[in-house]
Amino acid sequence: MTQSRPFWRAIEAIHDVVYFAPSTKERYGAIGLKGFWMGYAASRSAAVGTPSAHLVTALFHGFAPALVQRAIPDAWQLADRDAVLAARLDVARDALAPALDGADVARIARDLGTITSRLDFAGKPLAAAHADLPTPADEIGRLWHAATIIREYRGDCHVAVLTAAGLDGAAANALAAVTGLVPPGQLDMRGWTEAEASEAIARLATRGWVDAAGAVTDTGRAARAQIEDTTDRVCAAGFDREATGRAITVEESVVAVARRLEELGAITYPNPAGVQRP
């Protein structure tokens, strides 16, 4: 049994607050990191340790190698890895707190934590790295930490599906762009040059996924939907019965949090994550 799309989309929203919070750049700047992108790259990859640019490019998949190299490995010379992780958790706590007013935070954190303890992490390196981090002592921290593990679990599954489909980082972003899942300028935002973006569109055209004008075809739309369906199945394979049951139990609560985040402006749609509202 696959987990519902609203569950996955809500988990994405809860995790993503650390990227869209207004305080993000300032928080990372206070510990030595330079600019939004360095904060993003370092904070998301710090669970692995102090990885190289090649490793971060591999883990993230959708970002241009040149963009990653602008941040890594310089980030590890400018800021302490533990300080990076602590700053990220503080951003998450502050961003989530207003949306959790009235929610049973302890129960949500407990249910999500149970899911993470039952996941099969084989082939999911970024999720496994986050699962190895210490569990925060506070309830909001535990909730976000568990949601992040689950989010990266799906992300690792999605990368496996994209690569199996023969889509590199630029082509995957181009397909998301032409199907309207991400904002205009997505490829530029993720570091791909105009030439690289044009080449990615050309690769989609050879499959019949875009037409001569670069607009998505019915075949391309169906292919993108199939990628999402396959990601659902790959994810479900790593959930045992207990994890699946907890996902069903907690879905209503996490969706309510995600919708409250949108109401507060903490998350907007469409966004660069390419995940629709729950």
PDB file of N, CA, C and O in Angstrom, residues 55 62 83 89 166 195 203 231 235 248 268:
ATOM      1  N   LEU A  55      30.246  14.867  -4.020  1.00  0.00           N
ATOM      2  CA  LEU A  55      29.283  14.073  -3.256  1.00  0.00           C
ATOM      3  C   LEU A  55      27.973  14.843  -3.085  1.00  0.00           C
ATOM      4  O   LEU A  55      26.881  14.265  -3.222  1.00  0.00           O
ATOM      5  N   GLY A  62      19.643  17.552  -8.606  1.00  0.00           N
ATOM      6  CA  GLY A  62      19.067  18.553  -9.502  1.00  0.00           C
ATOM      7  C   GLY A  62      19.835  19.852  -9.624  1.00  0.00           C
ATOM      8  O   GLY A  62      19.414  20.747 -10.361  1.00  0.00           O
ATOM      9  N   ALA A  83      27.709  23.772  14.197  1.00  0.00           N
ATOM     10  CA  ALA A  83      27.036  25.064  14.260  1.00  0.00           C
ATOM     11  C   ALA A  83      26.042  25.204  13.110  1.00  0.00           C
ATOM     12  O   ALA A  83      24.963  25.791  13.272  1.00  0.00           O
ATOM     13  N   LEU A  89      18.363  23.814  12.723  1.00  0.00           N
ATOM     14  CA  LEU A  89      17.307  23.368  13.626  1.00  0.00           C
ATOM     15  C   LEU A  89      16.611  24.559  14.281  1.00  0.00           C
ATOM     16  O   LEU A  89      15.386  24.556  14.460  1.00  0.00           O
ATOM     17  N   GLY A 166      16.696   7.889 -16.923  1.00  0.00           N
ATOM     18  CA  GLY A 166      17.672   8.522 -17.793  1.00  0.00           C
ATOM     19  C   GLY A 166      17.656  10.028 -17.755  1.00  0.00           C
ATOM     20  O   GLY A 166      18.098  10.696 -18.703  1.00  0.00           O
ATOM     21  N   ALA A 195      22.734  27.646 -22.010  1.00  0.00           N
ATOM     22  CA  ALA A 195      23.074  26.586 -22.967  1.00  0.00           C
ATOM     23  C   ALA A 195      22.720  25.209 -22.402  1.00  0.00           C
ATOM     24  O   ALA A 195      22.186  24.354 -23.125  1.00  0.00           O
ATOM     25  N   ARG A 203      17.010  17.347 -25.136  1.00  0.00           N
ATOM     26  CA  ARG A 203      16.974  15.928 -24.780  1.00  0.00           C
ATOM     27  C   ARG A 203      15.544  15.462 -24.517  1.00  0.00           C
ATOM     28  O   ARG A 203      15.174  14.328 -24.841  1.00  0.00           O
ATOM     29  N   THR A 231       7.825   6.723  -8.018  1.00  0.00           N
ATOM     30  CA  THR A 231       8.408   7.160  -6.747  1.00  0.00           C
ATOM     31  C   THR A 231       7.539   6.703  -5.579  1.00  0.00           C
ATOM     32  O   THR A 231       8.052   6.227  -4.555  1.00  0.00           O
ATOM     33  N   CYS A 235       8.941   4.222  -2.662  1.00  0.00           N
ATOM     34  CA  CYS A 235       8.861   4.638  -1.257  1.00  0.00           C
ATOM     35  C   CYS A 235       8.090   3.615  -0.430  1.00  0.00           C
ATOM     36  O   CYS A 235       8.508   3.247   0.677  1.00  0.00           O
ATOM     37  N   ILE A 248      -0.866   6.732   7.960  1.00  0.00           N
ATOM     38  CA  ILE A 248      -2.314   6.932   7.829  1.00  0.00           C
ATOM     39  C   ILE A 248      -2.853   7.684   9.041  1.00  0.00           C
ATOM     40  O   ILE A 248      -3.652   8.623   8.913  1.00  0.00           O
ATOM     41  N   THR A 268       4.848  28.755  -0.108  1.00  0.00           N
ATOM     42  CA  THR A 268       4.026  29.193  -1.231  1.00  0.00           C
ATOM     43  C   THR A 268       4.102  28.148  -2.343  1.00  0.00           C
ATOM     44  O   THR A 268       5.032  27.330  -2.374  1.00  0.00           O
TER      45      THR A 268
END
